[in-house]
CSV table of C-alpha atoms and ligand atoms in Angstrom, one decimal:
chain,number,residue,atom,x,y,z
A,1,MET,CA,0.0,0.0,0.0
A,2,THR,CA,1.2,3.4,-0.9
A,3,VAL,CA,1.2,5.9,2.0
A,4,PHE,CA,0.7,9.3,0.6
A,5,PRO,CA,1.6,12.1,1.2
A,6,PRO,CA,4.9,10.7,2.6
A,7,ASN,CA,5.9,13.8,4.4
A,8,LYS,CA,4.5,16.0,7.1
A,9,ASN,CA,2.3,18.8,5.4
A,10,THR,CA,-1.1,20.4,5.4
A,11,GLN,CA,-2.3,18.7,2.5
A,12,PRO,CA,-5.5,16.7,2.7
A,13,ILE,CA,-5.0,13.0,3.1
A,14,LEU,CA,-6.0,11.2,0.1
A,15,ILE,CA,-7.3,7.7,0.0
A,16,GLY,CA,-7.5,5.7,-3.2
A,17,ARG,CA,-6.7,8.5,-5.3
A,18,ASN,CA,-3.4,10.3,-6.6
A,19,PRO,CA,-2.8,13.8,-5.7
A,20,GLY,CA,-2.0,14.9,-9.2
A,21,PRO,CA,-4.1,14.2,-12.0
A,22,PHE,CA,-7.3,12.7,-11.0
A,23,GLN,CA,-6.7,9.0,-11.0
A,24,PHE,CA,-8.6,6.5,-8.8
A,25,LEU,CA,-7.8,3.3,-7.3
A,26,LYS,CA,-9.5,0.6,-9.4
A,27,GLY,CA,-10.5,-1.7,-6.6
A,28,VAL,CA,-11.8,-1.8,-3.1
A,29,ILE,CA,-10.5,-0.5,0.1
A,30,ASP,CA,-11.3,-2.3,3.3
A,31,GLU,CA,-10.6,-2.0,6.8
A,32,LEU,CA,-8.9,1.4,6.6
A,33,ARG,CA,-7.2,2.5,9.7
A,34,VAL,CA,-5.5,5.9,10.5
A,35,TRP,CA,-3.0,6.2,13.4
A,36,ASN,CA,-1.8,9.5,14.7
A,37,VAL,CA,1.8,7.8,15.3
A,38,ALA,CA,4.2,6.2,13.0
A,39,ARG,CA,3.9,2.3,12.9
A,40,THR,CA,6.6,-0.2,12.6
A,41,GLN,CA,6.7,-2.6,9.9
A,42,ALA,CA,6.3,-5.4,12.6
A,43,GLU,CA,3.0,-3.8,14.1
A,44,ILE,CA,1.5,-3.2,10.6
A,45,GLU,CA,2.2,-6.9,9.8
A,46,ALA,CA,0.7,-7.9,13.3
A,47,ASP,CA,-2.6,-6.2,12.4
A,48,MET,CA,-2.8,-7.6,9.0
A,49,ASN,CA,-2.4,-11.1,10.6
A,50,ARG,CA,-5.2,-10.2,13.2
A,51,GLU,CA,-9.0,-10.1,12.9
A,52,LEU,CA,-9.9,-6.4,12.8
A,53,ILE,CA,-13.6,-6.6,12.5
A,54,PRO,CA,-15.4,-6.2,15.8
A,55,GLN,CA,-15.8,-9.7,17.1
A,56,VAL,CA,-19.2,-11.1,16.6
A,57,VAL,CA,-21.1,-11.8,20.0
A,58,LEU,CA,-23.2,-14.7,19.8
A,59,SER,CA,-26.6,-14.5,21.4
A,60,VAL,CA,-27.5,-17.5,23.8
A,61,VAL,CA,-30.4,-18.3,25.9
A,62,ILE,CA,-29.9,-18.3,29.7
A,63,ASP,CA,-32.2,-19.3,32.4
A,64,ILE,CA,-31.5,-17.6,35.8
A,65,LYS,CA,-32.8,-19.9,38.6
A,66,PRO,CA,-33.7,-22.8,36.3
A,67,GLY,CA,-37.3,-24.1,36.9
A,68,SER,CA,-38.2,-21.0,38.9
A,69,PHE,CA,-40.0,-17.8,38.0
A,70,PRO,CA,-39.9,-15.0,38.7
A,71,ASN,CA,-36.2,-14.9,38.9
A,72,THR,CA,-35.8,-13.2,42.2
A,73,ILE,CA,-32.6,-11.8,43.3
A,74,GLN,CA,-32.1,-10.7,46.8
A,75,LEU,CA,-29.2,-8.4,46.8
A,76,LYS,CA,-28.5,-8.7,50.6
A,77,SER,CA,-28.3,-12.4,50.5
A,78,ALA,CA,-24.9,-13.8,51.0
A,79,GLY,CA,-25.4,-16.8,48.5
A,80,VAL,CA,-25.3,-17.6,45.0
A,81,VAL,CA,-27.7,-17.2,42.1
A,82,PRO,CA,-27.8,-20.3,39.8
A,83,VAL,CA,-28.0,-19.5,36.1
A,84,ALA,CA,-27.9,-22.1,33.3
A,85,ILE,CA,-26.5,-21.2,30.0
A,86,LEU,CA,-28.5,-23.2,27.3
A,87,SER,CA,-26.9,-25.1,24.4
A,88,SER,CA,-28.6,-25.2,21.0
A,89,GLY,CA,-27.8,-26.9,17.6
A,90,MET,CA,-25.5,-24.0,16.9
A,91,PHE,CA,-23.9,-23.7,20.1
A,92,ASP,CA,-22.2,-26.0,22.9
A,93,ALA,CA,-22.6,-24.1,26.1
A,94,THR,CA,-19.9,-26.6,27.8
A,95,THR,CA,-17.2,-24.8,25.7
A,96,ILE,CA,-17.6,-21.8,27.8
A,97,ASN,CA,-14.8,-20.9,30.1
A,98,PRO,CA,-16.6,-20.7,33.6
A,99,ASP,CA,-13.8,-18.1,34.8
A,100,THR,CA,-15.1,-15.6,32.3
A,101,VAL,CA,-18.7,-15.7,33.1
A,102,ARG,CA,-20.2,-12.4,34.4
A,103,LEU,CA,-23.9,-12.3,35.2
A,104,ALA,CA,-24.6,-8.3,35.8
A,105,GLY,CA,-21.0,-8.1,36.7
A,106,ALA,CA,-21.0,-11.1,39.1
A,107,SER,CA,-18.4,-13.9,38.6
A,108,VAL,CA,-19.0,-17.6,39.3
A,109,LYS,CA,-18.1,-18.6,42.8
A,110,MET,CA,-14.9,-20.3,43.4
A,111,VAL,CA,-14.3,-23.4,45.5
A,112,GLY,CA,-11.4,-25.4,46.8
A,113,LYS,CA,-7.9,-24.5,47.3
A,114,SER,CA,-7.1,-24.4,43.7
A,115,GLY,CA,-9.9,-21.9,43.0
A,116,LYS,CA,-12.2,-24.0,40.7
A,117,SER,CA,-15.2,-22.4,39.4
A,118,LEU,CA,-18.4,-23.6,40.7
A,119,ALA,CA,-19.9,-24.7,37.3
A,120,HIS,CA,-20.9,-28.0,36.0
A,121,ALA,CA,-22.3,-29.6,32.6
A,122,GLU,CA,-26.0,-30.5,33.0
A,123,ASP,CA,-29.1,-30.9,30.6
A,124,VAL,CA,-31.2,-28.2,32.4
A,125,ASN,CA,-34.1,-28.0,29.9
A,126,GLY,CA,-34.2,-31.7,28.9
A,127,ASP,CA,-33.5,-31.2,25.1
A,128,GLY,CA,-30.5,-33.8,25.0
A,129,LEU,CA,-27.8,-31.0,24.9
A,130,LEU,CA,-25.6,-30.5,27.9
A,131,ASP,CA,-25.9,-27.0,29.2
A,132,LEU,CA,-23.7,-25.0,31.7
A,133,MET,CA,-24.8,-24.5,35.1
A,134,CYS,CA,-23.0,-21.8,37.1
A,135,ASP,CA,-23.4,-20.4,40.6
A,136,VAL,CA,-22.7,-16.7,40.6
A,137,LEU,CA,-22.1,-14.6,43.7
A,138,THR,CA,-24.9,-12.5,44.8
A,139,GLU,CA,-22.8,-10.0,46.5
A,140,GLU,CA,-21.1,-9.2,43.3
A,141,ILE,CA,-24.2,-8.6,41.3
A,142,LEU,CA,-24.5,-5.1,40.1
A,143,LEU,CA,-28.2,-4.5,39.9
A,144,GLU,CA,-30.5,-2.2,41.9
A,145,PRO,CA,-34.2,-3.0,43.3
A,146,GLY,CA,-36.6,-2.5,40.4
A,147,ASP,CA,-34.2,-3.6,37.6
A,148,SER,CA,-35.9,-6.1,35.4
A,149,ILE,CA,-33.1,-7.6,33.2
A,150,ALA,CA,-29.7,-9.3,33.9
A,151,VAL,CA,-27.2,-9.7,31.1
A,152,LEU,CA,-24.7,-12.4,31.1
A,153,GLU,CA,-21.6,-12.4,29.2
A,154,ALA,CA,-18.8,-14.9,28.8
A,155,SER,CA,-16.1,-16.4,26.5
A,156,THR,CA,-15.7,-19.9,25.4
A,157,SER,CA,-12.3,-21.5,25.7
A,158,ASP,CA,-11.4,-20.7,22.1
A,159,GLY,CA,-12.3,-16.9,22.6
A,160,ARG,CA,-15.7,-16.7,21.3
A,161,LYS,CA,-17.9,-14.0,23.0
A,162,ILE,CA,-21.5,-14.8,24.0
A,163,ARG,CA,-24.2,-12.9,25.6
A,164,GLY,CA,-27.7,-13.5,27.0
A,165,GLU,CA,-30.4,-12.1,29.2
A,166,ASP,CA,-33.2,-13.0,31.3
A,167,SER,CA,-35.8,-11.3,33.3
A,168,VAL,CA,-35.0,-10.6,37.0
A,169,LYS,CA,-37.1,-9.4,39.8
A,170,VAL,CA,-34.4,-7.5,42.0
A,171,ILE,CA,-35.2,-6.9,45.6
A,172,GLU,CA,-33.1,-5.6,48.6
B,1,LIG,CA1,-36.0,-19.0,35.7
B,2,LIG,CA1,-29.9,-28.6,27.2
């Protein structure tokens, strides 16, 4: 790719066009980026080899307090809130890294000396696909009384992002 103009000046930046006689690039320009610092060859190469489009976040179905409704969250309780992340034909919830799970900011409770996340695979909704059951710490939940939606975000072990939400009834 030709960088033009090569020197610092007050000329407008041209992209896909020559500064002289009107001459336009015959082609397509994609993933254009402008930096306010000079970049090294290595940095440019690293970017070229990396996925630059924003990562697609996969929407998944979650069930806070499986088998129960409304999904009451009592903020001052010291316990945990169980949440199931459901698998589908498109998505295997057991590929989620439990350490990355955040339900309204709250992480999965850790147990044991090695700090293992309190999560396990279980077919919560009886569709034959194993889902991921997690117990998140109530004290970490960033919701207020009256809030009606809780969002869960997590990543799979291969780095894909997922997001799901469920209704909640938040009380003091
Ligand atoms: Ca529920
Ligand atoms: Ca299931």
